[in-house]
Structure formats: structure tokens, C-alpha cells
PDB file of C-alpha atoms in Angstrom:
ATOM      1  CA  UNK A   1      82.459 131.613  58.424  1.00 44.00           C
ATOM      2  CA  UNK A   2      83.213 135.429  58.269  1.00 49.00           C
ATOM      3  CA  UNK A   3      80.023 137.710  59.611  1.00 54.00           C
ATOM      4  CA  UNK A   4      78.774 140.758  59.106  1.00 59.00           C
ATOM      5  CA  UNK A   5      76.956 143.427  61.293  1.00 60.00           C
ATOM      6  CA  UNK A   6      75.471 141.559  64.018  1.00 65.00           C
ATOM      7  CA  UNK A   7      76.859 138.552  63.589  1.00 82.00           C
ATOM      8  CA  UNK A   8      75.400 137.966  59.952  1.00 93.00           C
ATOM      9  CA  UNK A   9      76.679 136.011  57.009  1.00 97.00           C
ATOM     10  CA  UNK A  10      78.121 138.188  54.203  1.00 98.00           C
ATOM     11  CA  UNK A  11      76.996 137.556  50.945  1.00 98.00           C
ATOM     12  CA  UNK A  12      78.621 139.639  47.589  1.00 98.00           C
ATOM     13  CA  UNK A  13      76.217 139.883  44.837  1.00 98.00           C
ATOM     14  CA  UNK A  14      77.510 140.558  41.727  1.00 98.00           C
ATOM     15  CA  UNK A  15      75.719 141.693  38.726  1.00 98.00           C
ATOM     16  CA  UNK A  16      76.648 141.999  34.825  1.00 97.00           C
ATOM     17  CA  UNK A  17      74.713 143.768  31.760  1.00 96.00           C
ATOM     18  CA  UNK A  18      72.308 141.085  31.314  1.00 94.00           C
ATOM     19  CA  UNK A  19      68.070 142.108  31.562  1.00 93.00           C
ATOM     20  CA  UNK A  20      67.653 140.629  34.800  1.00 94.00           C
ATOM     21  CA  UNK A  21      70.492 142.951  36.932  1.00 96.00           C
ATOM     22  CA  UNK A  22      67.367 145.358  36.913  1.00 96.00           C
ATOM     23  CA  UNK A  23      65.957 142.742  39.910  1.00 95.00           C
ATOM     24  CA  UNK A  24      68.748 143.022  42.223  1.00 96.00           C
ATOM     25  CA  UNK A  25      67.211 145.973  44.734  1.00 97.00           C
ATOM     26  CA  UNK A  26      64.515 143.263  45.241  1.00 97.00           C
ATOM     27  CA  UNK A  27      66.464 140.637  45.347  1.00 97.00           C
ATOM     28  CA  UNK A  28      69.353 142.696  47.830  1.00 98.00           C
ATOM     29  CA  UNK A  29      65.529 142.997  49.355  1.00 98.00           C
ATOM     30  CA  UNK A  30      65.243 138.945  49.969  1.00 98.00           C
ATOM     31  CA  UNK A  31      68.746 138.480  50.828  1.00 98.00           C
ATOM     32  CA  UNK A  32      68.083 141.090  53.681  1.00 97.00           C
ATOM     33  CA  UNK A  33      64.988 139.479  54.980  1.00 96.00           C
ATOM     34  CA  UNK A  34      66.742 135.752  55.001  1.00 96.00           C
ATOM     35  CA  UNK A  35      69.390 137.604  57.586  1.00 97.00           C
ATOM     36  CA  UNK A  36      72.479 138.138  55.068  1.00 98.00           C
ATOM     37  CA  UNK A  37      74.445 141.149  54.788  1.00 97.00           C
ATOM     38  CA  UNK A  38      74.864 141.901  51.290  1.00 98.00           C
ATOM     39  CA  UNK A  39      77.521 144.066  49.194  1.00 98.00           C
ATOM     40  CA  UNK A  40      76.765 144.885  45.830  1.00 98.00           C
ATOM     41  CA  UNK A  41      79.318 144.450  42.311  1.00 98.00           C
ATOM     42  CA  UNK A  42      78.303 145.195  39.100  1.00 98.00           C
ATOM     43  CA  UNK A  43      79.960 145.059  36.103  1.00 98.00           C
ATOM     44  CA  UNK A  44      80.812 148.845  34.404  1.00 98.00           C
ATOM     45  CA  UNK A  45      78.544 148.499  32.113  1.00 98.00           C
ATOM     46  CA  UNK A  46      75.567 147.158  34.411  1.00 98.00           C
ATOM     47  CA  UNK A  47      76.454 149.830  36.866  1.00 98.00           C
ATOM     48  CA  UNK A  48      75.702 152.478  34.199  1.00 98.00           C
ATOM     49  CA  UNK A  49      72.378 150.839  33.494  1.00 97.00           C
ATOM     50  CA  UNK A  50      71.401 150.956  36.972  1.00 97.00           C
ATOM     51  CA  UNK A  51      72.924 154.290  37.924  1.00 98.00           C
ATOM     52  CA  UNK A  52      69.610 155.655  39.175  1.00 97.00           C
ATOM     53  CA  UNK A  53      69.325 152.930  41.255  1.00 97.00           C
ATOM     54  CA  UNK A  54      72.686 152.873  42.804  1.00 98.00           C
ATOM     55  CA  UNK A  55      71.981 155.404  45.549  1.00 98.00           C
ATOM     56  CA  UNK A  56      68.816 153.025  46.781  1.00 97.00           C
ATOM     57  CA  UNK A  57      71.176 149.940  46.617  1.00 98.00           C
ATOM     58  CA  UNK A  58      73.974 151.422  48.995  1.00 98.00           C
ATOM     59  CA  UNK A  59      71.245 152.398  50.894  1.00 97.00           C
ATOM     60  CA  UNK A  60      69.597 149.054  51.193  1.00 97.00           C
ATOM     61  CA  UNK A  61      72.976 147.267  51.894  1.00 97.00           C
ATOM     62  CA  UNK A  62      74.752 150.399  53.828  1.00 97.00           C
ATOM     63  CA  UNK A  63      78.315 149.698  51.592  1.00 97.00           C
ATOM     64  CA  UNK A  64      79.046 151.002  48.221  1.00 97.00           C
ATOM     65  CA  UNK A  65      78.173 149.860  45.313  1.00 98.00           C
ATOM     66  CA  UNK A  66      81.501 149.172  43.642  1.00 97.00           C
ATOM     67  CA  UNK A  67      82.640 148.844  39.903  1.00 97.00           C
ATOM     68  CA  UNK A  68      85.736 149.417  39.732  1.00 95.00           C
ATOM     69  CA  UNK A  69      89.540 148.254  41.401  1.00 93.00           C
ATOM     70  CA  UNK A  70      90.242 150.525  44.248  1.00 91.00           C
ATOM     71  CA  UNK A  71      93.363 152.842  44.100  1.00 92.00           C
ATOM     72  CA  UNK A  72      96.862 151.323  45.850  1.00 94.00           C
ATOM     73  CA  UNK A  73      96.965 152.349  49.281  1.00 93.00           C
ATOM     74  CA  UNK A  74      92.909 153.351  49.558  1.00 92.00           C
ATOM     75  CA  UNK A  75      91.502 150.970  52.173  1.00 93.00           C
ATOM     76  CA  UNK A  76      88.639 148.610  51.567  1.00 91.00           C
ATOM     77  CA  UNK A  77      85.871 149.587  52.476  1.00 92.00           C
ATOM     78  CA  UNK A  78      83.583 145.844  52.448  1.00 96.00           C
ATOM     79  CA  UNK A  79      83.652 143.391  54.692  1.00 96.00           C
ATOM     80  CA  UNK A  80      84.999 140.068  53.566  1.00 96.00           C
ATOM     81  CA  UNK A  81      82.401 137.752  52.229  1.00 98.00           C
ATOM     82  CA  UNK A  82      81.090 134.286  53.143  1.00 98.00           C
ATOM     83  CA  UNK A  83      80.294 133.387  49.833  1.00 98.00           C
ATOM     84  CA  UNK A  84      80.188 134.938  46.178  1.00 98.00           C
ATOM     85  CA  UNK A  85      76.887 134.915  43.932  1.00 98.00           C
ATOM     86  CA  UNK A  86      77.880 136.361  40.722  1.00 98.00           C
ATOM     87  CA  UNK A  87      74.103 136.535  38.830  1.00 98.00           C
ATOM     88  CA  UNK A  88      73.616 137.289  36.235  1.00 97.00           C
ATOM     89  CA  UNK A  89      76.813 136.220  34.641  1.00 98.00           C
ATOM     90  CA  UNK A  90      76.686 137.286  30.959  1.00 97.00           C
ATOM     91  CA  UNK A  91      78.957 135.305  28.173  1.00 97.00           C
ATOM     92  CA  UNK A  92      81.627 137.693  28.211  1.00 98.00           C
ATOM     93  CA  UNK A  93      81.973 137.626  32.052  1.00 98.00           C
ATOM     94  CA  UNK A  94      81.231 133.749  32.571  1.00 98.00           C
ATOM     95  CA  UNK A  95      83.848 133.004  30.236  1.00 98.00           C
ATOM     96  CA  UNK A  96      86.427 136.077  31.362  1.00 98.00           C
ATOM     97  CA  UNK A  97      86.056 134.049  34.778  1.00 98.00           C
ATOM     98  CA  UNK A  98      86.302 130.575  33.525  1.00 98.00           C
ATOM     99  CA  UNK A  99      89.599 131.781  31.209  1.00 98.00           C
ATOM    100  CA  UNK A 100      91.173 134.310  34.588  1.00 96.00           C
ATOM    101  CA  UNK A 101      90.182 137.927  32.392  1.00 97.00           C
ATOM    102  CA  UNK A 102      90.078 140.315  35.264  1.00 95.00           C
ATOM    103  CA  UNK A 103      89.304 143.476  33.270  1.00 88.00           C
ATOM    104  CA  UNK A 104      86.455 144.152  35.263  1.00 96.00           C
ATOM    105  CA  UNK A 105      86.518 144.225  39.264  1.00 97.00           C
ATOM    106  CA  UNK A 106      83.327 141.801  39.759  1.00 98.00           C
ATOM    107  CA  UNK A 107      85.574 139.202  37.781  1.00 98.00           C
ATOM    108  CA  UNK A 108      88.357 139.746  39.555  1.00 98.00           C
ATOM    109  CA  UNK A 109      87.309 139.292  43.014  1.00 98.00           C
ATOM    110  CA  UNK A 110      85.452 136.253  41.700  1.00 98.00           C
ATOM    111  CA  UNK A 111      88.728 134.735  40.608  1.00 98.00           C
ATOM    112  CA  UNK A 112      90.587 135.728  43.618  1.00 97.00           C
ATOM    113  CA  UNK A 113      87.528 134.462  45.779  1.00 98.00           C
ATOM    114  CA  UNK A 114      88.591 131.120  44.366  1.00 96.00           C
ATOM    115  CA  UNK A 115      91.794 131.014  46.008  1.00 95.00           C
ATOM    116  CA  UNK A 116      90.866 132.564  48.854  1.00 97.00           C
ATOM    117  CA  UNK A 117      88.388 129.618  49.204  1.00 97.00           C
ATOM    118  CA  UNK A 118      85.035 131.530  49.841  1.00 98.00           C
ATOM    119  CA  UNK A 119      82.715 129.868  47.674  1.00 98.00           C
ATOM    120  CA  UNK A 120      81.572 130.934  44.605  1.00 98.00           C
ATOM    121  CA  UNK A 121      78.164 130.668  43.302  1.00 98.00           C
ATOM    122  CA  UNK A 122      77.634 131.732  39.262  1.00 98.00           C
ATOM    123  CA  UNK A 123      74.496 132.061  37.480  1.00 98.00           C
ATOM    124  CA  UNK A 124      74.967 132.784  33.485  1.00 97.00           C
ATOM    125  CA  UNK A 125      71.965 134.440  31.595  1.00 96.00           C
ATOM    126  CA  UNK A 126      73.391 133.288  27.863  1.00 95.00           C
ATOM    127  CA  UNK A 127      71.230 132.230  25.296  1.00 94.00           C
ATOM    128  CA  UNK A 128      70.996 129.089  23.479  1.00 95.00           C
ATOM    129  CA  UNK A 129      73.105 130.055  20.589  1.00 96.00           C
ATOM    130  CA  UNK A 130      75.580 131.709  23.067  1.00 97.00           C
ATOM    131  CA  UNK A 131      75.237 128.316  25.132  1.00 97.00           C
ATOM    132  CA  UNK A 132      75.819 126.395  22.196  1.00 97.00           C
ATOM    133  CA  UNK A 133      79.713 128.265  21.691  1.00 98.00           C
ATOM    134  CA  UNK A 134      82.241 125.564  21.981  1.00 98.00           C
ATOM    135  CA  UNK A 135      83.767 128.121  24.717  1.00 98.00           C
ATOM    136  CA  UNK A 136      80.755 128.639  26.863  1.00 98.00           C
ATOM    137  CA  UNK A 137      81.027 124.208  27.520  1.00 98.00           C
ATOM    138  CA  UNK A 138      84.486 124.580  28.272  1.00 98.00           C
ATOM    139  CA  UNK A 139      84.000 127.082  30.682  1.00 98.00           C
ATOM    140  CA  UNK A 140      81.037 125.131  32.550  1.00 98.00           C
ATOM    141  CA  UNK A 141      83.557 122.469  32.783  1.00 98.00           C
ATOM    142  CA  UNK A 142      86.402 124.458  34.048  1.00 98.00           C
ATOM    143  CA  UNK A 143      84.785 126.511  36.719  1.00 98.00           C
ATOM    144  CA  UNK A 144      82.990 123.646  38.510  1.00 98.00           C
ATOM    145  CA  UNK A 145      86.259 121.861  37.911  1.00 98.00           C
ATOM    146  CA  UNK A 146      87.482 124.956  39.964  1.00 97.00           C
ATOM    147  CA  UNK A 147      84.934 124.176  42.439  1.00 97.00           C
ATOM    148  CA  UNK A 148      82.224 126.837  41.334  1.00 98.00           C
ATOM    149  CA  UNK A 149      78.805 126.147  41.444  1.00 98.00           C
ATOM    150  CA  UNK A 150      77.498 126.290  37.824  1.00 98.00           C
ATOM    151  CA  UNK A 151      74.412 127.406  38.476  1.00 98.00           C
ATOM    152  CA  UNK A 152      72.713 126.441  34.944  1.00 97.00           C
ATOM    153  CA  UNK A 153      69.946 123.819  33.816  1.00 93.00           C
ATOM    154  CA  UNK A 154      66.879 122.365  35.535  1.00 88.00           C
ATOM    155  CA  UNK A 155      68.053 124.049  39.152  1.00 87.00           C
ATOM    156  CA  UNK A 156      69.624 127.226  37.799  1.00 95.00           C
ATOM    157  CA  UNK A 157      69.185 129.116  34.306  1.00 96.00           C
ATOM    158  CA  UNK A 158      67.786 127.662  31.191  1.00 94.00           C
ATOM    159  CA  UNK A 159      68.876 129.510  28.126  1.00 93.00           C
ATOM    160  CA  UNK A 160      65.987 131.130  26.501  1.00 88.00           C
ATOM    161  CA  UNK A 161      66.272 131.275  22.140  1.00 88.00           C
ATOM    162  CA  UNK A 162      67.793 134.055  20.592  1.00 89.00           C
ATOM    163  CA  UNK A 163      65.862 137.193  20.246  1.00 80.00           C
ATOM    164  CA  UNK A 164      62.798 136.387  23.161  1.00 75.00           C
ATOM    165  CA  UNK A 165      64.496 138.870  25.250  1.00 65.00           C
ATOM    166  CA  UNK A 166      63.459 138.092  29.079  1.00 59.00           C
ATOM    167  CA  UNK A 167      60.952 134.919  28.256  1.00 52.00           C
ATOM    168  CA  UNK A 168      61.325 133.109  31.467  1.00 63.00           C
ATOM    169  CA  UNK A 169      61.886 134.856  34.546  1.00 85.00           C
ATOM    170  CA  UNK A 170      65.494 134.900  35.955  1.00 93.00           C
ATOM    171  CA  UNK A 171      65.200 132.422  38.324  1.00 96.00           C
ATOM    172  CA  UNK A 172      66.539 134.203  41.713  1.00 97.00           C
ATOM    173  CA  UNK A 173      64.818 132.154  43.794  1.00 96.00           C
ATOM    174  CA  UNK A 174      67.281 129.279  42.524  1.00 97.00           C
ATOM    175  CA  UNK A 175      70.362 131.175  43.121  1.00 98.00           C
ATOM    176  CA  UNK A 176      69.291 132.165  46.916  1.00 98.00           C
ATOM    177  CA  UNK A 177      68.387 128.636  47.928  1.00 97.00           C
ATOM    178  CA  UNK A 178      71.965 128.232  46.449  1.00 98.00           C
ATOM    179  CA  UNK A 179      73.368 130.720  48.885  1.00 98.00           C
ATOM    180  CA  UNK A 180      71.215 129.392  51.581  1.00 97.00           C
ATOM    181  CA  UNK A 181      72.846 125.890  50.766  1.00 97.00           C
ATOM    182  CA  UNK A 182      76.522 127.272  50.835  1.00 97.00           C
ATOM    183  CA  UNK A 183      75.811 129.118  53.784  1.00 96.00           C
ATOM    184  CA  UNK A 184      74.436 125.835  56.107  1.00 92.00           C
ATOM    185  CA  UNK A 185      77.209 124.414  54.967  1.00 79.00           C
ATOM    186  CA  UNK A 186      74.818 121.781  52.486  1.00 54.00           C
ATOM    187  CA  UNK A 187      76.476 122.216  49.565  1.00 55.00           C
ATOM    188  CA  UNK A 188      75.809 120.100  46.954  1.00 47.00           C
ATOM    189  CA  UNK A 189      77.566 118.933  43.456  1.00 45.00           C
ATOM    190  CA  UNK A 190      76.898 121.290  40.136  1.00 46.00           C
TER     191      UNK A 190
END
């Protein structure tokens, strides 16, 4: 296992436009407080909805948020990661990972992650008529046949109906017991 500062795991969170990406200083927060160093992704779009809060969440994790591929030749400036929670994982980006669509840099290191082999943890926020696209199944199917763990159903996400918006809370706790999981080194079948 790779560490951080001070000996502690390293844990990438990655973020994409979905309602609950607006909980990630508190949940960077939690990650903190279980002993993780943490390193912040977001999508381009996510990172412009939380671009007042960027500032706060390089300050809480002391790295940059990033967004976007660095330049050839610039170094990097993270450390490398014990494991990968990519949460909340909107349709476009659950299935851009599931079909190897790097347009976006959160995606990308996600994929590459998966050869690397540093575990990858994904938590979609779709809803049910999203869920319901022939592709979103297929992609379920491929990533955990990848080795991801799907984190969707009675001990990750449940798909809310159409048009409710945020009707159940995100359910973060889920995806950091997850981590926690990956981390001890108790993982356990999606």
C-alpha cells in the first residue's frame, strides 16, 4: 500500500455534476478524521459548480484540486493513490468509464487506475429511467467484470424516480465504509 504524509493511506475522490458533489468538503472532512489523505477530481463541469469551494477543498486536502490532464513534461503534483472512489458517478461518466471515454481527467485516471491495479471504488447517482438504459446494465456488468466495485443497490446508491431531485440522501457513509474495506484489505464481491 502506497502512503501519504505521515505514513497515511491515499485516497482520490472523484466527483462528477451530479447534486450530491456539493457534500464532498464534508465528506474530504470524514475521510480526514478516519486518517486518509485525500486528493480531490472533479469532473469540468462539477468543478465549475463548486468553484467557490475549490480554494477550501485544496485547503482541506493541501493538493490541488484538479480537472483537467496536465501539460507533457509538467510534473505531477499528487501522490499516488491507494485506492480510487469516484462518487458521484453520473451516467455519462459511469458509462465513459465502463466503455474507456477518457475525455475528462477523473475518467481517465479511473481507467488507468485499473491497470495500474489500485482499486477502484464507483458510486453512480443515475436515476431509475437512466438505470433502466440498456447501456447503464452493461456497464455495471463490465466494470465489476473489470474488478470495480459497483457501488449501487441495497449497500450503495438506489436510484431515486425521475424528477425528485435529491430524495434520499447520497449515501456517503456507504462509499467510506467501502474505502475503509479496500483499505484493510476486506474487500468484498459487488
Amino acid at each position: 500500500m502506497e502512503t501519504g504524509e505521515a505514513g497515511r493511506p491515499v485516497v482520490y475522490l472523484f466527483g462528477a455534476a451530479a447534486g450530491a458533489v456539493f457534500g464532498l468538503p464534508e465528506v474530504v472532512r470524514e475521510a480526514r478524521g478516519r486518517g486518509w489523505e485525500v486528493a480531490v477530481g472533479l469532473t469540468p463541469t462539477a468543478r465549475g459548480w463548486l468553484e467557490a469551494r475549490v480554494p477550501g477543498l485544496e485547503e482541506l486536502t493541501g493538493y490541488p484540486v484538479k480537472s483537467a490532464y496536465r501539460w507533457p513534461g509538467q510534473p505531477d503534483v499528487l501522490p499516488v493513490p491507494d485506492v480510487v472512489l469516484f462518487a458521484p458517478a453520473t451516467f455519462n461518466s459511469f458509462n465513459s468509464l465502463a466503455l474507456g471515454l477518457t475525455t475528462s481527467w477523473v475518467v481517465g485516471y479511473a481507467a488507468e487506475a485499473l491497470g495500474k491495479g489500485i482499486p477502484v471504488l464507483v458510486m453512480p447517482c443515475v436515476n431509475t429511467a437512466l438505470a433502466a438504459h440498456p447501456q447503464f446494465a452493461r456497464s455495471v456488468a463490465t466494470l465489476r467484470e473489470a474488478g470495480v466495485h459497483v457501488l449501487l443497490g441495497e449497500d450503495g446508491f438506489v436510484p431515486n424516480e425521475p424528477g425528485t431531485g435529491d430524495a434520499l440522501p447520497f449515501p456517503w457513509d456507504a462509499a467510506l465504509r467501502a474505502v475503509e474495506r479496500v483499505l484493510g484489505g476486506q474487500e468484498s464481491s459487488d
